[in-house]
Amino acid sequence: MKYTVLTLFPEIIRAFFGLSILGRAVEEGIVEYQTVNIRDFAWDKHHSCDDAPYGGGPGMLMKPEPLGRALEFAGVRPKDDPQRAGKRSVYLSPSGRPFTQTEAERFSAEPELVLLCGRYEGIDQRIIERYIDEEISIGDYVLSSGETAALVVIDATYRLAERVIAPESLAEESFSGGLLEYPQYTRPEMYGILPVPEVLLSGHHENIRRWRLEKRLEKTLALRPDLIRRGVEQGLFDREICALLEKLKLERD
Ligand code: SAM
């Protein structure tokens, strides 16, 4: 999978791609990336990428010409161009669709994502209309720039690519199957007055599986009842989960 990130601060993006599991995935050729410095496409004397908004108002906006040239350099053609190829162009924006694990799974199936990071008060609307397939928000708050949002999208998607992380590690993670993850423990067996739950020391695989499933349900019911409601509506839960949910709800009532 390939990421092309259009940014005024390529060094932020490059630092991230060099580290940890992502750095290894890049070394092994599982993940590729390219940064495009938008300023390289500002051809006036001062390489300016921003200007005041029409109609007045505070702050500056990213100008369309450098952005358009940078996008075309990255291989994103205008939407009305019959040659437009299958690269998904995404603008990170507070107005975008909320980014969730479902979106991460969808993006991880793309061969290439082109991520456009805004700065200042954002970008000229005509760039969105002409080039951008979708706007994505990482949450209902305003960041000062799109780089951190792009890193969130990259981090949540590359780890789903084949050969990056063992499939069994992903299988019971939070949000898989519509539930949060079960609580986890490591050595020592006793931490202060807090012991590790006995069942985890028993070596009884079936009891451990069932305990973990019950804990996932308890935790999701307590912390994210919206996920349970959605799971029920979408028919995500099997018979065992439905029965356990009934039991937990009865106990709570
Ligand atoms: N004036 C814009 C507004 O009110 O919607 C906010 C612009 S923000 C200061 C600058 C850039 O940060 C945006 O162009 C976008 O790329 C990025 N950004 C800010 N918040 C974001 C969020 N929640 N999700 C994704 N990107 C975000």
mmCIF file of C-alpha atoms and ligand atoms in Angstrom:
data_model
loop_
_atom_site.group_PDB
_atom_site.id
_atom_site.type_symbol
_atom_site.label_atom_id
_atom_site.label_comp_id
_atom_site.label_asym_id
_atom_site.label_seq_id
_atom_site.Cartn_x
_atom_site.Cartn_y
_atom_site.Cartn_z
ATOM 1 C CA MET A 1 0.000 0.000 0.000
ATOM 2 C CA LYS A 2 1.239 3.478 -0.820
ATOM 3 C CA TYR A 3 0.691 6.845 0.872
ATOM 4 C CA THR A 4 1.385 10.149 -0.833
ATOM 5 C CA VAL A 5 1.147 13.054 1.584
ATOM 6 C CA LEU A 6 0.832 16.644 0.350
ATOM 7 C CA THR A 7 2.030 18.985 3.050
ATOM 8 C CA LEU A 8 3.882 22.191 3.875
ATOM 9 C CA PHE A 9 5.846 20.241 6.515
ATOM 10 C CA PRO A 10 7.151 17.008 4.953
ATOM 11 C CA GLU A 11 9.596 16.489 7.830
ATOM 12 C CA ILE A 12 6.700 15.746 10.234
ATOM 13 C CA ILE A 13 5.478 12.966 7.957
ATOM 14 C CA ARG A 14 8.930 11.582 7.133
ATOM 15 C CA ALA A 15 9.851 11.263 10.828
ATOM 16 C CA PHE A 16 6.776 9.110 11.450
ATOM 17 C CA PHE A 17 7.445 6.757 8.528
ATOM 18 C CA GLY A 18 10.944 6.044 9.860
ATOM 19 C CA LEU A 19 9.875 4.695 13.247
ATOM 20 C CA SER A 20 8.832 1.458 14.893
ATOM 21 C CA ILE A 21 6.556 -1.061 13.136
ATOM 22 C CA LEU A 22 5.801 1.395 10.324
ATOM 23 C CA GLY A 23 9.530 1.955 9.748
ATOM 24 C CA ARG A 24 9.976 -1.830 9.476
ATOM 25 C CA ALA A 25 7.024 -2.151 7.075
ATOM 26 C CA VAL A 26 8.656 0.526 4.870
ATOM 27 C CA GLU A 27 12.037 -1.273 4.995
ATOM 28 C CA GLU A 28 10.370 -4.540 4.013
ATOM 29 C CA GLY A 29 8.567 -2.872 1.104
ATOM 30 C CA ILE A 30 5.084 -3.624 2.497
ATOM 31 C CA VAL A 31 4.368 0.110 2.808
ATOM 32 C CA GLU A 32 5.603 2.832 0.452
ATOM 33 C CA TYR A 33 5.354 6.559 0.942
ATOM 34 C CA GLN A 34 6.137 9.828 -0.731
ATOM 35 C CA THR A 35 5.874 13.373 0.603
ATOM 36 C CA VAL A 36 5.085 16.253 -1.724
ATOM 37 C CA ASN A 37 6.024 19.703 -0.459
ATOM 38 C CA ILE A 38 3.209 21.994 -1.583
ATOM 39 C CA ARG A 39 5.579 24.982 -1.417
ATOM 40 C CA ASP A 40 7.624 23.516 -4.284
ATOM 41 C CA PHE A 41 4.587 24.206 -6.463
ATOM 42 C CA ALA A 42 4.225 27.879 -5.471
ATOM 43 C CA TRP A 43 5.967 29.553 -8.366
ATOM 44 C CA ASP A 44 5.826 33.237 -7.357
ATOM 45 C CA LYS A 45 8.882 35.070 -6.046
ATOM 46 C CA HIS A 46 8.083 34.394 -2.379
ATOM 47 C CA HIS A 47 6.758 30.817 -2.835
ATOM 48 C CA SER A 48 3.572 31.893 -1.097
ATOM 49 C CA CYS A 49 0.945 29.237 -0.521
ATOM 50 C CA ASP A 50 -1.669 31.351 1.276
ATOM 51 C CA ASP A 51 -3.737 34.451 0.679
ATOM 52 C CA ALA A 52 -6.567 36.392 2.333
ATOM 53 C CA PRO A 53 -10.109 34.990 1.894
ATOM 54 C CA TYR A 54 -12.521 36.714 -0.474
ATOM 55 C CA GLY A 55 -15.336 38.375 1.452
ATOM 56 C CA GLY A 56 -13.044 39.192 4.350
ATOM 57 C CA GLY A 57 -12.699 37.432 7.667
ATOM 58 C CA PRO A 58 -9.806 36.331 9.822
ATOM 59 C CA GLY A 59 -6.766 34.321 8.779
ATOM 60 C CA MET A 60 -5.404 33.103 5.472
ATOM 61 C CA LEU A 61 -6.409 30.342 3.076
ATOM 62 C CA MET A 62 -4.268 27.950 1.054
ATOM 63 C CA LYS A 63 -4.215 29.144 -2.548
ATOM 64 C CA PRO A 64 -5.589 26.845 -5.249
ATOM 65 C CA GLU A 65 -2.763 26.952 -7.833
ATOM 66 C CA PRO A 66 0.059 25.360 -5.755
ATOM 67 C CA LEU A 67 -2.396 22.781 -4.391
ATOM 68 C CA GLY A 68 -3.690 21.883 -7.863
ATOM 69 C CA ARG A 69 -0.150 21.512 -9.245
ATOM 70 C CA ALA A 70 0.945 19.422 -6.247
ATOM 71 C CA LEU A 71 -2.086 17.142 -6.638
ATOM 72 C CA GLU A 72 -1.433 16.690 -10.363
ATOM 73 C CA PHE A 73 2.237 15.935 -9.586
ATOM 74 C CA ALA A 74 0.983 13.242 -7.181
ATOM 75 C CA GLY A 75 -1.049 11.767 -10.049
ATOM 76 C CA VAL A 76 -4.484 13.080 -9.053
ATOM 77 C CA ARG A 77 -6.242 14.288 -12.180
ATOM 78 C CA PRO A 78 -9.265 16.638 -12.149
ATOM 79 C CA LYS A 79 -12.591 14.848 -11.626
ATOM 80 C CA ASP A 80 -13.799 15.619 -15.159
ATOM 81 C CA ASP A 81 -10.632 14.180 -16.754
ATOM 82 C CA PRO A 82 -11.390 10.856 -18.491
ATOM 83 C CA GLN A 83 -7.778 9.784 -17.678
ATOM 84 C CA ARG A 84 -8.458 10.056 -13.933
ATOM 85 C CA ALA A 85 -6.923 6.914 -12.418
ATOM 86 C CA GLY A 86 -7.869 5.058 -9.276
ATOM 87 C CA LYS A 87 -5.922 6.990 -6.642
ATOM 88 C CA ARG A 88 -8.105 7.955 -3.708
ATOM 89 C CA SER A 89 -7.612 11.633 -2.845
ATOM 90 C CA VAL A 90 -8.501 12.578 0.704
ATOM 91 C CA TYR A 91 -8.533 16.054 2.252
ATOM 92 C CA LEU A 92 -8.160 16.006 6.052
ATOM 93 C CA SER A 93 -10.768 18.447 7.294
ATOM 94 C CA PRO A 94 -12.947 19.101 10.361
ATOM 95 C CA SER A 95 -15.924 19.172 7.962
ATOM 96 C CA GLY A 96 -15.207 15.638 6.761
ATOM 97 C CA ARG A 97 -16.882 12.329 7.459
ATOM 98 C CA PRO A 98 -15.807 10.987 10.879
ATOM 99 C CA PHE A 99 -12.862 8.593 10.639
ATOM 100 C CA THR A 100 -13.655 5.253 12.290
ATOM 101 C CA GLN A 101 -12.270 1.714 12.218
ATOM 102 C CA THR A 102 -14.689 0.987 9.349
ATOM 103 C CA GLU A 103 -13.131 3.815 7.316
ATOM 104 C CA ALA A 104 -9.660 2.531 8.262
ATOM 105 C CA GLU A 105 -10.564 -0.920 6.924
ATOM 106 C CA ARG A 106 -11.940 0.594 3.722
ATOM 107 C CA PHE A 107 -8.824 2.732 3.159
ATOM 108 C CA SER A 108 -6.466 -0.168 3.894
ATOM 109 C CA ALA A 109 -7.881 -1.930 0.821
ATOM 110 C CA GLU A 110 -6.846 0.999 -1.442
ATOM 111 C CA PRO A 111 -3.594 0.555 -3.391
ATOM 112 C CA GLU A 112 -2.746 4.243 -2.891
ATOM 113 C CA LEU A 113 -4.059 7.064 -0.729
ATOM 114 C CA VAL A 114 -3.234 10.682 -1.517
ATOM 115 C CA LEU A 115 -3.633 12.693 1.679
ATOM 116 C CA LEU A 116 -3.873 16.481 1.491
ATOM 117 C CA CYS A 117 -2.988 18.358 4.710
ATOM 118 C CA GLY A 118 -4.426 21.843 5.174
ATOM 119 C CA ARG A 119 -3.001 24.720 7.225
ATOM 120 C CA TYR A 120 -4.143 28.233 8.132
ATOM 121 C CA GLU A 121 -7.949 28.529 7.780
ATOM 122 C CA GLY A 122 -8.027 25.622 5.325
ATOM 123 C CA ILE A 123 -8.020 25.421 1.524
ATOM 124 C CA ASP A 124 -9.806 27.070 -1.408
ATOM 125 C CA GLN A 125 -13.114 25.224 -1.959
ATOM 126 C CA ARG A 126 -12.442 24.809 -5.690
ATOM 127 C CA ILE A 127 -9.634 22.331 -4.945
ATOM 128 C CA ILE A 128 -12.121 20.126 -3.083
ATOM 129 C CA GLU A 129 -14.599 20.358 -5.941
ATOM 130 C CA ARG A 130 -11.993 19.699 -8.632
ATOM 131 C CA TYR A 131 -9.758 17.023 -7.139
ATOM 132 C CA ILE A 132 -10.851 15.588 -3.797
ATOM 133 C CA ASP A 133 -12.733 12.274 -3.542
ATOM 134 C CA GLU A 134 -13.560 12.621 0.122
ATOM 135 C CA GLU A 135 -13.071 14.788 3.176
ATOM 136 C CA ILE A 136 -12.216 12.985 6.408
ATOM 137 C CA SER A 137 -12.280 14.339 9.947
ATOM 138 C CA ILE A 138 -10.491 12.624 12.816
ATOM 139 C CA GLY A 139 -12.868 14.119 15.390
ATOM 140 C CA ASP A 140 -15.035 17.024 16.403
ATOM 141 C CA TYR A 141 -12.262 19.433 17.277
ATOM 142 C CA VAL A 142 -10.056 21.784 15.270
ATOM 143 C CA LEU A 143 -6.360 21.035 14.849
ATOM 144 C CA SER A 144 -3.955 23.687 13.635
ATOM 145 C CA SER A 145 -2.997 21.557 10.648
ATOM 146 C CA GLY A 146 -3.793 18.401 8.693
ATOM 147 C CA GLU A 147 -0.466 16.624 9.290
ATOM 148 C CA THR A 148 -1.448 15.130 12.654
ATOM 149 C CA ALA A 149 -4.786 14.021 11.142
ATOM 150 C CA ALA A 150 -2.980 12.420 8.180
ATOM 151 C CA LEU A 151 -0.713 10.546 10.611
ATOM 152 C CA VAL A 152 -3.776 9.226 12.437
ATOM 153 C CA VAL A 153 -5.227 7.936 9.162
ATOM 154 C CA ILE A 154 -1.881 6.393 8.146
ATOM 155 C CA ASP A 155 -1.371 4.759 11.547
ATOM 156 C CA ALA A 156 -4.848 3.237 11.655
ATOM 157 C CA THR A 157 -4.644 1.889 8.073
ATOM 158 C CA TYR A 158 -1.112 0.579 7.421
ATOM 159 C CA ARG A 159 -1.320 -1.806 10.403
ATOM 160 C CA LEU A 160 -4.272 -3.546 8.702
ATOM 161 C CA ALA A 161 -2.194 -4.316 5.595
ATOM 162 C CA GLU A 162 -1.182 -7.946 5.159
ATOM 163 C CA ARG A 163 2.062 -9.040 6.855
ATOM 164 C CA VAL A 164 2.341 -5.963 9.131
ATOM 165 C CA ILE A 165 0.650 -7.373 12.237
ATOM 166 C CA ALA A 166 -0.383 -10.988 12.887
ATOM 167 C CA PRO A 167 -4.095 -11.443 11.983
ATOM 168 C CA GLU A 168 -4.807 -13.006 15.417
ATOM 169 C CA SER A 169 -3.615 -9.770 17.090
ATOM 170 C CA LEU A 170 -6.139 -7.791 15.070
ATOM 171 C CA ALA A 171 -9.007 -10.240 15.534
ATOM 172 C CA GLU A 172 -10.075 -9.255 19.053
ATOM 173 C CA GLU A 173 -8.911 -5.658 19.102
ATOM 174 C CA SER A 174 -11.251 -2.844 20.033
ATOM 175 C CA PHE A 175 -13.989 -2.307 17.400
ATOM 176 C CA SER A 176 -13.450 -5.676 15.725
ATOM 177 C CA GLY A 177 -16.843 -7.369 15.690
ATOM 178 C CA GLY A 178 -18.386 -4.179 17.112
ATOM 179 C CA LEU A 179 -16.910 -4.560 20.635
ATOM 180 C CA LEU A 180 -14.097 -3.087 22.722
ATOM 181 C CA GLU A 181 -11.116 -5.229 23.716
ATOM 182 C CA TYR A 182 -11.066 -7.307 26.926
ATOM 183 C CA PRO A 183 -8.847 -6.175 29.845
ATOM 184 C CA GLN A 184 -5.286 -7.498 29.670
ATOM 185 C CA TYR A 185 -2.660 -8.332 32.311
ATOM 186 C CA THR A 186 1.035 -9.178 32.382
ATOM 187 C CA ARG A 187 3.564 -10.066 35.118
ATOM 188 C CA PRO A 188 3.681 -9.698 38.108
ATOM 189 C CA GLU A 189 0.786 -11.891 39.256
ATOM 190 C CA MET A 190 0.197 -9.523 42.190
ATOM 191 C CA TYR A 191 0.504 -5.739 41.709
ATOM 192 C CA GLY A 192 0.069 -4.104 45.119
ATOM 193 C CA ILE A 193 -3.194 -5.585 46.351
ATOM 194 C CA LEU A 194 -4.435 -6.265 42.804
ATOM 195 C CA PRO A 195 -4.170 -9.857 41.552
ATOM 196 C CA VAL A 196 -4.427 -11.066 37.956
ATOM 197 C CA PRO A 197 -7.882 -12.694 37.484
ATOM 198 C CA GLU A 198 -7.562 -16.371 38.386
ATOM 199 C CA VAL A 199 -9.083 -17.697 35.185
ATOM 200 C CA LEU A 200 -6.141 -16.294 33.186
ATOM 201 C CA LEU A 201 -3.730 -18.433 35.232
ATOM 202 C CA SER A 202 -5.822 -21.595 34.824
ATOM 203 C CA GLY A 203 -4.550 -22.605 31.370
ATOM 204 C CA HIS A 204 -8.159 -23.584 30.505
ATOM 205 C CA HIS A 205 -8.517 -22.182 26.980
ATOM 206 C CA GLU A 206 -12.293 -22.388 26.712
ATOM 207 C CA ASN A 207 -12.849 -20.684 30.093
ATOM 208 C CA ILE A 208 -10.378 -17.970 29.157
ATOM 209 C CA ARG A 209 -12.091 -17.395 25.793
ATOM 210 C CA ARG A 210 -15.483 -17.119 27.458
ATOM 211 C CA TRP A 211 -14.225 -14.847 30.249
ATOM 212 C CA ARG A 212 -12.635 -12.534 27.685
ATOM 213 C CA LEU A 213 -15.803 -12.386 25.633
ATOM 214 C CA GLU A 214 -17.873 -11.571 28.735
ATOM 215 C CA LYS A 215 -15.417 -8.833 29.687
ATOM 216 C CA ARG A 216 -15.556 -7.366 26.170
ATOM 217 C CA LEU A 217 -19.335 -7.187 26.466
ATOM 218 C CA GLU A 218 -19.319 -5.776 30.021
ATOM 219 C CA LYS A 219 -16.786 -3.137 29.059
ATOM 220 C CA THR A 220 -18.568 -2.135 25.854
ATOM 221 C CA LEU A 221 -21.949 -1.961 27.631
ATOM 222 C CA ALA A 222 -20.449 0.277 30.310
ATOM 223 C CA LEU A 223 -18.232 2.538 28.195
ATOM 224 C CA ARG A 224 -19.726 2.496 24.698
ATOM 225 C CA PRO A 225 -23.386 1.424 24.768
ATOM 226 C CA ASP A 226 -23.710 3.069 21.319
ATOM 227 C CA LEU A 227 -21.498 0.285 19.896
ATOM 228 C CA ILE A 228 -23.771 -2.398 21.375
ATOM 229 C CA ARG A 229 -26.854 -0.687 19.925
ATOM 230 C CA ARG A 230 -25.198 -0.476 16.514
ATOM 231 C CA GLY A 231 -24.027 -4.098 16.664
ATOM 232 C CA VAL A 232 -27.561 -5.272 17.446
ATOM 233 C CA GLU A 233 -29.073 -3.123 14.667
ATOM 234 C CA GLN A 234 -26.548 -4.384 12.122
ATOM 235 C CA GLY A 235 -26.868 -8.030 13.216
ATOM 236 C CA LEU A 236 -23.122 -8.225 14.041
ATOM 237 C CA PHE A 237 -23.498 -10.460 17.098
ATOM 238 C CA ASP A 238 -23.739 -14.271 17.043
ATOM 239 C CA ARG A 239 -25.998 -16.359 19.278
ATOM 240 C CA GLU A 240 -23.434 -16.693 22.067
ATOM 241 C CA ILE A 241 -22.970 -12.913 22.264
ATOM 242 C CA CYS A 242 -26.732 -12.266 22.169
ATOM 243 C CA ALA A 243 -27.263 -14.751 25.046
ATOM 244 C CA LEU A 244 -24.445 -13.199 27.090
ATOM 245 C CA LEU A 245 -25.847 -9.729 26.453
ATOM 246 C CA GLU A 246 -29.254 -10.819 27.720
ATOM 247 C CA LYS A 247 -27.620 -12.280 30.843
ATOM 248 C CA LEU A 248 -25.595 -9.115 31.504
ATOM 249 C CA LYS A 249 -28.626 -6.879 30.986
ATOM 250 C CA LEU A 250 -30.707 -9.013 33.408
ATOM 251 C CA GLU A 251 -27.900 -8.825 35.989
ATOM 252 C CA ARG A 252 -27.729 -5.037 35.590
ATOM 253 C CA ASP A 253 -31.518 -4.623 35.965
HETATM 254 N N1 SAM B 1 -11.148 27.001 9.363
HETATM 255 C C1 SAM B 1 -11.278 25.580 9.412
HETATM 256 C C2 SAM B 1 -12.650 25.208 9.986
HETATM 257 O O1 SAM B 1 -13.169 25.969 10.821
HETATM 258 O O2 SAM B 1 -13.170 24.155 9.633
HETATM 259 C C3 SAM B 1 -10.199 24.947 10.273
HETATM 260 C C4 SAM B 1 -8.860 24.958 9.629
HETATM 261 S S1 SAM B 1 -7.644 24.154 10.601
HETATM 262 C C5 SAM B 1 -7.092 25.443 11.618
HETATM 263 C C6 SAM B 1 -6.322 23.881 9.495
HETATM 264 C C7 SAM B 1 -6.260 22.484 8.892
HETATM 265 O O3 SAM B 1 -6.176 21.522 9.911
HETATM 266 C C8 SAM B 1 -7.438 22.075 8.050
HETATM 267 O O4 SAM B 1 -7.337 22.583 6.757
HETATM 268 C C9 SAM B 1 -7.348 20.564 8.091
HETATM 269 O O5 SAM B 1 -6.480 20.065 7.092
HETATM 270 C C10 SAM B 1 -6.743 20.289 9.459
HETATM 271 N N2 SAM B 1 -7.711 19.855 10.485
HETATM 272 C C11 SAM B 1 -8.133 20.563 11.546
HETATM 273 N N3 SAM B 1 -8.983 19.871 12.297
HETATM 274 C C12 SAM B 1 -9.118 18.660 11.713
HETATM 275 C C13 SAM B 1 -9.871 17.503 12.027
HETATM 276 N N4 SAM B 1 -10.677 17.443 13.081
HETATM 277 N N5 SAM B 1 -9.762 16.423 11.212
HETATM 278 C C14 SAM B 1 -8.963 16.464 10.128
HETATM 279 N N6 SAM B 1 -8.223 17.548 9.779
HETATM 280 C C15 SAM B 1 -8.294 18.629 10.556
#
